[in-house]
Short mmCIF file of C-alpha atoms and ligand atoms in Angstrom, two decimals:
data_model
loop_
_atom_site.label_atom_id
_atom_site.label_comp_id
_atom_site.label_asym_id
_atom_site.label_seq_id
_atom_site.Cartn_x
_atom_site.Cartn_y
_atom_site.Cartn_z
CA UNK A 1 -38.18 44.22 -181.48
CA UNK A 2 -34.75 43.44 -182.89
CA UNK A 3 -32.61 45.59 -180.57
CA UNK A 4 -29.84 43.81 -178.72
CA UNK A 5 -30.52 43.24 -175.06
CA UNK A 6 -27.29 45.10 -174.23
CA UNK A 7 -25.71 47.82 -176.33
CA UNK A 8 -23.00 49.95 -174.74
CA UNK A 9 -20.87 52.45 -176.55
CA UNK A 10 -17.67 53.89 -175.17
CA UNK A 11 -18.76 53.63 -171.55
CA UNK A 12 -16.50 55.24 -168.96
CA UNK A 13 -16.93 55.03 -165.21
CA UNK A 14 -14.54 57.22 -163.29
CA UNK A 15 -14.76 57.11 -159.48
CA UNK A 16 -13.93 60.27 -157.67
CA UNK A 17 -12.76 60.01 -154.07
CA UNK A 18 -10.44 61.75 -151.63
CA UNK A 19 -7.60 59.72 -153.14
CA UNK A 20 -8.33 61.19 -156.59
CA UNK A 21 -9.91 59.86 -159.75
CA UNK A 22 -10.03 56.13 -160.54
CA UNK A 23 -10.94 55.22 -164.11
CA UNK A 24 -12.64 51.84 -163.51
CA UNK A 25 -14.14 51.49 -167.01
CA UNK A 26 -12.37 52.98 -170.00
CA UNK A 27 -14.40 52.95 -173.20
CA UNK A 28 -16.42 49.75 -172.90
CA UNK A 29 -18.38 48.93 -176.05
CA UNK A 30 -20.39 45.74 -175.82
CA UNK A 31 -23.31 44.14 -177.65
CA UNK A 32 -25.16 41.13 -176.30
CA UNK A 33 -27.95 39.64 -178.38
CA UNK A 34 -31.15 38.08 -177.11
CA UNK A 35 -30.62 34.52 -175.94
CA UNK A 36 -26.86 34.92 -175.73
CA UNK A 37 -24.79 33.61 -172.80
CA UNK A 38 -21.70 35.74 -172.19
CA UNK A 39 -19.03 35.17 -169.54
CA UNK A 40 -16.67 37.95 -168.48
CA UNK A 41 -13.37 37.13 -166.79
CA UNK A 42 -10.84 39.48 -165.25
CA UNK A 43 -8.42 39.87 -162.37
CA UNK A 44 -9.31 41.59 -159.11
CA UNK A 45 -9.75 45.33 -159.56
CA UNK A 46 -10.17 45.10 -163.35
CA UNK A 47 -13.68 46.62 -163.32
CA UNK A 48 -15.98 43.57 -163.29
CA UNK A 49 -18.27 44.73 -160.48
CA UNK A 50 -18.28 48.25 -161.86
CA UNK A 51 -19.45 46.91 -165.23
CA UNK A 52 -22.07 44.66 -163.61
CA UNK A 53 -23.39 47.60 -161.58
CA UNK A 54 -23.84 49.61 -164.73
CA UNK A 55 -25.37 46.75 -166.75
CA UNK A 56 -27.63 46.07 -163.73
CA UNK A 57 -28.79 49.72 -163.59
CA UNK A 58 -27.41 50.11 -160.07
CA UNK A 59 -25.03 52.79 -161.28
CA UNK A 60 -24.71 55.10 -164.29
CA UNK A 61 -21.78 55.61 -166.66
CA UNK A 62 -19.72 58.77 -166.20
CA UNK A 63 -19.96 59.05 -169.98
CA UNK A 64 -21.02 56.88 -172.89
CA UNK A 65 -24.25 55.16 -173.84
CA UNK A 66 -26.07 52.16 -172.44
CA UNK A 67 -29.18 50.90 -174.18
CA UNK A 68 -31.03 48.05 -172.44
CA UNK A 69 -33.44 46.50 -174.96
CA UNK A 70 -33.14 49.75 -176.90
CA UNK A 71 -34.02 51.89 -173.87
CA UNK A 72 -31.43 54.55 -173.02
CA UNK A 73 -30.90 53.95 -169.32
CA UNK A 74 -27.91 56.28 -168.93
CA UNK A 75 -30.14 59.26 -168.28
CA UNK A 76 -32.93 57.78 -166.17
CA UNK A 77 -33.78 58.96 -162.67
CA UNK A 78 -33.18 56.69 -159.66
CA UNK A 79 -36.89 55.79 -159.52
CA UNK A 80 -36.95 54.89 -163.19
CA UNK A 81 -33.81 52.79 -162.78
CA UNK A 82 -35.42 50.94 -159.87
CA UNK A 83 -38.42 50.21 -162.08
CA UNK A 84 -36.16 48.95 -164.87
CA UNK A 85 -34.35 46.69 -162.38
CA UNK A 86 -37.53 45.16 -161.03
CA UNK A 87 -39.11 44.53 -164.43
CA UNK A 88 -36.27 43.77 -166.84
CA UNK A 89 -33.41 42.36 -164.79
CA UNK A 90 -32.70 39.32 -162.65
CA UNK A 91 -29.68 39.12 -160.32
CA UNK A 92 -27.76 36.12 -159.04
CA UNK A 93 -25.01 36.69 -156.45
CA UNK A 94 -22.11 34.66 -155.09
CA UNK A 95 -23.64 34.63 -151.60
CA UNK A 96 -27.19 33.70 -152.82
CA UNK A 97 -28.77 36.61 -150.85
CA UNK A 98 -31.87 34.66 -149.83
CA UNK A 99 -34.00 35.51 -146.81
CA UNK A 100 -32.86 32.64 -144.54
CA UNK A 101 -36.03 32.23 -142.47
CA UNK A 102 -38.50 32.64 -145.31
CA UNK A 103 -39.61 29.58 -147.27
CA UNK A 104 -38.20 28.77 -150.68
CA UNK A 105 -41.50 29.75 -152.31
CA UNK A 106 -41.64 33.12 -150.47
CA UNK A 107 -38.09 33.91 -151.51
CA UNK A 108 -38.94 33.37 -155.16
CA UNK A 109 -42.19 35.37 -154.85
CA UNK A 110 -40.29 38.36 -153.48
CA UNK A 111 -39.54 40.23 -156.75
CA UNK A 112 -43.26 40.01 -157.59
CA UNK A 113 -44.31 42.34 -154.75
CA UNK A 114 -43.87 45.18 -157.24
CA UNK A 115 -46.41 43.67 -159.62
CA UNK A 116 -50.12 43.96 -159.11
CA UNK A 117 -50.57 40.22 -159.23
CA UNK A 118 -52.51 38.60 -156.37
CA UNK A 119 -50.92 36.14 -153.93
CA UNK A 120 -52.25 33.05 -155.72
CA UNK A 121 -50.88 34.24 -159.04
CA UNK A 122 -47.51 35.08 -157.45
CA UNK A 123 -47.36 31.64 -155.87
CA UNK A 124 -48.04 29.98 -159.20
CA UNK A 125 -45.35 32.00 -160.96
CA UNK A 126 -42.82 31.21 -158.21
CA UNK A 127 -43.78 27.53 -158.39
CA UNK A 128 -43.24 27.51 -162.14
CA UNK A 129 -39.82 29.21 -161.85
CA UNK A 130 -38.75 26.64 -159.23
CA UNK A 131 -39.82 23.79 -161.50
CA UNK A 132 -37.83 25.38 -164.33
CA UNK A 133 -34.61 25.32 -162.29
CA UNK A 134 -35.27 21.69 -161.37
CA UNK A 135 -35.70 22.07 -157.62
CA UNK A 136 -37.72 19.17 -156.11
CA UNK A 137 -41.24 20.25 -155.10
CA UNK A 138 -40.95 18.89 -151.57
CA UNK A 139 -38.47 21.67 -150.79
CA UNK A 140 -40.72 24.63 -151.69
CA UNK A 141 -42.12 25.04 -148.18
CA UNK A 142 -38.77 24.55 -146.47
CA UNK A 143 -36.93 27.54 -145.06
CA UNK A 144 -34.15 28.55 -147.41
CA UNK A 145 -31.52 28.09 -144.67
CA UNK A 146 -32.37 24.38 -144.63
CA UNK A 147 -31.04 23.88 -148.18
CA UNK A 148 -27.62 22.98 -149.53
CA UNK A 149 -25.54 25.64 -151.31
CA UNK A 150 -26.42 24.31 -154.76
CA UNK A 151 -30.12 24.21 -153.88
CA UNK A 152 -29.93 27.76 -152.52
CA UNK A 153 -28.32 29.00 -155.71
CA UNK A 154 -31.04 27.36 -157.78
CA UNK A 155 -33.65 29.12 -155.63
CA UNK A 156 -31.76 32.36 -156.34
CA UNK A 157 -31.86 31.61 -160.08
CA UNK A 158 -35.61 30.94 -159.85
CA UNK A 159 -36.00 34.29 -158.06
CA UNK A 160 -34.00 35.96 -160.87
CA UNK A 161 -36.29 34.34 -163.46
CA UNK A 162 -39.67 34.89 -161.89
CA UNK A 163 -40.26 38.31 -163.44
CA UNK A 164 -39.41 36.96 -166.89
CA UNK A 165 -36.54 39.47 -167.19
CA UNK A 166 -34.79 40.39 -170.42
CA UNK A 167 -31.41 39.88 -168.81
CA UNK A 168 -29.96 37.76 -166.01
CA UNK A 169 -26.76 39.10 -164.41
CA UNK A 170 -24.71 36.69 -162.33
CA UNK A 171 -21.67 37.77 -160.29
CA UNK A 172 -19.46 34.78 -159.36
CA UNK A 173 -22.53 32.52 -158.93
CA UNK A 174 -20.40 29.43 -158.28
CA UNK A 175 -17.85 31.19 -156.04
CA UNK A 176 -19.21 29.61 -152.84
CA UNK A 177 -19.87 26.15 -154.28
CA UNK A 178 -17.72 23.06 -154.70
CA UNK A 179 -17.02 22.15 -158.30
CA UNK A 180 -19.66 19.39 -158.64
CA UNK A 181 -22.38 21.67 -157.24
CA UNK A 182 -21.06 24.55 -159.35
CA UNK A 183 -21.53 22.35 -162.42
CA UNK A 184 -25.14 21.70 -161.46
CA UNK A 185 -25.71 25.45 -161.20
CA UNK A 186 -24.03 26.04 -164.57
CA UNK A 187 -26.29 23.40 -166.13
CA UNK A 188 -29.22 25.37 -164.78
CA UNK A 189 -27.96 28.55 -166.47
CA UNK A 190 -27.52 26.62 -169.74
CA UNK A 191 -31.07 25.37 -169.43
CA UNK A 192 -32.32 28.94 -168.93
CA UNK A 193 -30.39 29.99 -171.98
CA UNK A 194 -31.98 27.13 -173.93
CA UNK A 195 -35.31 28.76 -173.09
CA UNK A 196 -34.19 32.02 -174.69
CA UNK A 197 -32.81 33.86 -171.65
CA UNK A 198 -29.93 36.30 -172.02
CA UNK A 199 -27.22 35.77 -169.43
CA UNK A 200 -24.11 37.75 -168.49
CA UNK A 201 -21.95 36.00 -165.91
CA UNK A 202 -18.76 37.09 -164.15
CA UNK A 203 -16.28 34.48 -163.04
CA UNK A 204 -12.63 33.98 -162.13
CA UNK A 205 -12.89 30.34 -163.19
CA UNK A 206 -12.13 29.38 -166.80
CA UNK A 207 -14.03 26.09 -166.48
CA UNK A 208 -17.14 28.04 -165.42
CA UNK A 209 -16.67 30.51 -168.30
CA UNK A 210 -16.50 27.51 -170.62
CA UNK A 211 -20.26 27.01 -170.21
CA UNK A 212 -20.94 30.31 -171.98
CA UNK A 213 -21.21 30.81 -175.77
CA UNK A 214 -18.79 33.69 -175.67
CA UNK A 215 -16.06 34.72 -173.26
CA UNK A 216 -14.71 38.23 -172.91
CA UNK A 217 -11.96 39.47 -170.63
CA UNK A 218 -11.57 42.72 -168.78
CA UNK A 219 -8.28 44.31 -167.86
CA UNK A 220 -7.81 47.79 -166.44
CA UNK A 221 -11.37 48.70 -167.39
CA UNK A 222 -11.03 47.61 -171.00
CA UNK A 223 -12.90 44.70 -172.57
CA UNK A 224 -10.80 42.24 -174.57
CA UNK A 225 -11.84 39.45 -176.89
CA UNK A 226 -10.34 35.97 -176.37
CA UNK A 227 -7.75 36.76 -179.08
CA UNK A 228 -6.79 40.08 -177.50
CA UNK A 229 -6.53 38.44 -174.08
CA UNK A 230 -4.29 35.76 -175.54
CA UNK A 231 -2.05 38.42 -177.15
CA UNK A 232 -1.96 40.33 -173.84
CA UNK A 233 -0.93 37.29 -171.82
CA UNK A 234 1.67 36.26 -174.40
CA UNK A 235 3.18 39.76 -174.37
CA UNK A 236 3.16 39.79 -170.56
CA UNK A 237 4.95 36.44 -170.40
CA UNK A 238 7.53 37.58 -172.97
CA UNK A 239 8.23 40.65 -170.82
CA UNK A 240 8.58 38.58 -167.71
CA UNK A 241 11.03 36.24 -169.46
CA UNK A 242 13.22 39.13 -170.59
CA UNK A 243 12.79 40.89 -167.23
CA UNK A 244 11.80 43.96 -169.16
CA UNK A 245 9.31 46.22 -167.31
CA UNK A 246 7.49 43.37 -165.57
CA UNK A 247 5.23 45.80 -163.69
CA UNK A 248 3.89 47.60 -166.70
CA UNK A 249 0.98 46.21 -168.72
CA UNK A 250 1.71 45.61 -172.40
CA UNK A 251 -0.76 48.21 -173.66
CA UNK A 252 0.13 47.58 -177.31
CA UNK A 253 -1.54 44.17 -177.00
CA UNK A 254 -4.83 45.87 -176.15
CA UNK A 255 -4.70 48.76 -178.59
N1 ATP B 301 -16.68 53.33 -154.96
C1 ATP B 301 -15.44 53.39 -155.43
N2 ATP B 301 -14.67 54.50 -155.26
C2 ATP B 301 -13.42 54.58 -155.74
N3 ATP B 301 -12.84 53.59 -156.44
C3 ATP B 301 -13.54 52.46 -156.66
C4 ATP B 301 -14.87 52.29 -156.15
N4 ATP B 301 -15.32 51.05 -156.51
C5 ATP B 301 -14.32 50.48 -157.19
N5 ATP B 301 -13.24 51.32 -157.29
C6 ATP B 301 -11.98 51.04 -158.02
O1 ATP B 301 -12.31 50.74 -159.36
C7 ATP B 301 -11.51 49.68 -159.87
C8 ATP B 301 -12.42 48.53 -160.34
O2 ATP B 301 -13.11 47.99 -159.20
P1 ATP B 301 -14.15 46.78 -159.32
O3 ATP B 301 -14.78 46.66 -157.99
O4 ATP B 301 -15.03 47.01 -160.48
O5 ATP B 301 -13.16 45.54 -159.60
P2 ATP B 301 -13.50 43.97 -159.74
O6 ATP B 301 -12.99 43.53 -161.07
O7 ATP B 301 -14.93 43.73 -159.45
O8 ATP B 301 -12.59 43.32 -158.60
P3 ATP B 301 -12.84 42.00 -157.66
O9 ATP B 301 -12.56 40.81 -158.53
O10 ATP B 301 -11.81 42.17 -156.59
O11 ATP B 301 -14.24 42.06 -157.16
C9 ATP B 301 -10.57 49.30 -158.74
O12 ATP B 301 -9.37 49.98 -158.96
C10 ATP B 301 -11.27 49.80 -157.50
O13 ATP B 301 -10.34 50.12 -156.50
MG1 MG B 302 -15.94 42.65 -157.90
#
């Protein structure tokens, strides 16, 4: 199959609440090929989590198309979306989200409860995923709350990998780690990419984004290339220097 892992076309997500309508994504068109490692950067409130929720099949676009490995997920039922999540996607979060009292191995086996594989087979697959992320074997029967932050995040990456997903989504995976440990985690992502995994990672940190093959930016729900982001920032700085409409975003830089 040659389809991109991610293909979105003109995706909008407009939240409706008592306060009114909030357009959080405004015409996002994005293609991510198999084996690609993409980082997305953007300020608070720019739409990063909204985009991740849609790419992660936790939410649907208000309008527009999202094909995941060629499958149109915009129109699936909640049950079908849950199935897509458990078979095609792996998630890595800032706060690791491990079960603290369960062992490392159990944590990694968790996504496999939805498969029909027996316990022995699940243990072997979890073991293999843990070896892939480079976690020392003597830790596999430790409780996850006995590990360091960097070790916990590598367990979380192993858990994201264990189903052999098409796509790994990571939301600020180094946000709770010091920079040396963050680097170790980024090396692990690079290694996964070297094995053909597709990774989309959100970060505030340019040095973290630098580990990806491609960096995109998001502002006010619109995706920008590196060049567009540069033009945006330059225009913003020029406005600030002249004191001309400092509050307003320089839309012409995006358009
Ligand atoms: N459930 C919701 N209902 C209404 N508005 C929402 C909802 N979720 C997010 N928003 C709004 O949508 C916009 C984008 O929010 P989003 O959470 O995607 O930003 P973000 O880039 O992830 O920010 P942060 O870096 O702070 O996590 C914001 O203006 C936010 O207030
Ligand atoms: Mg967010």
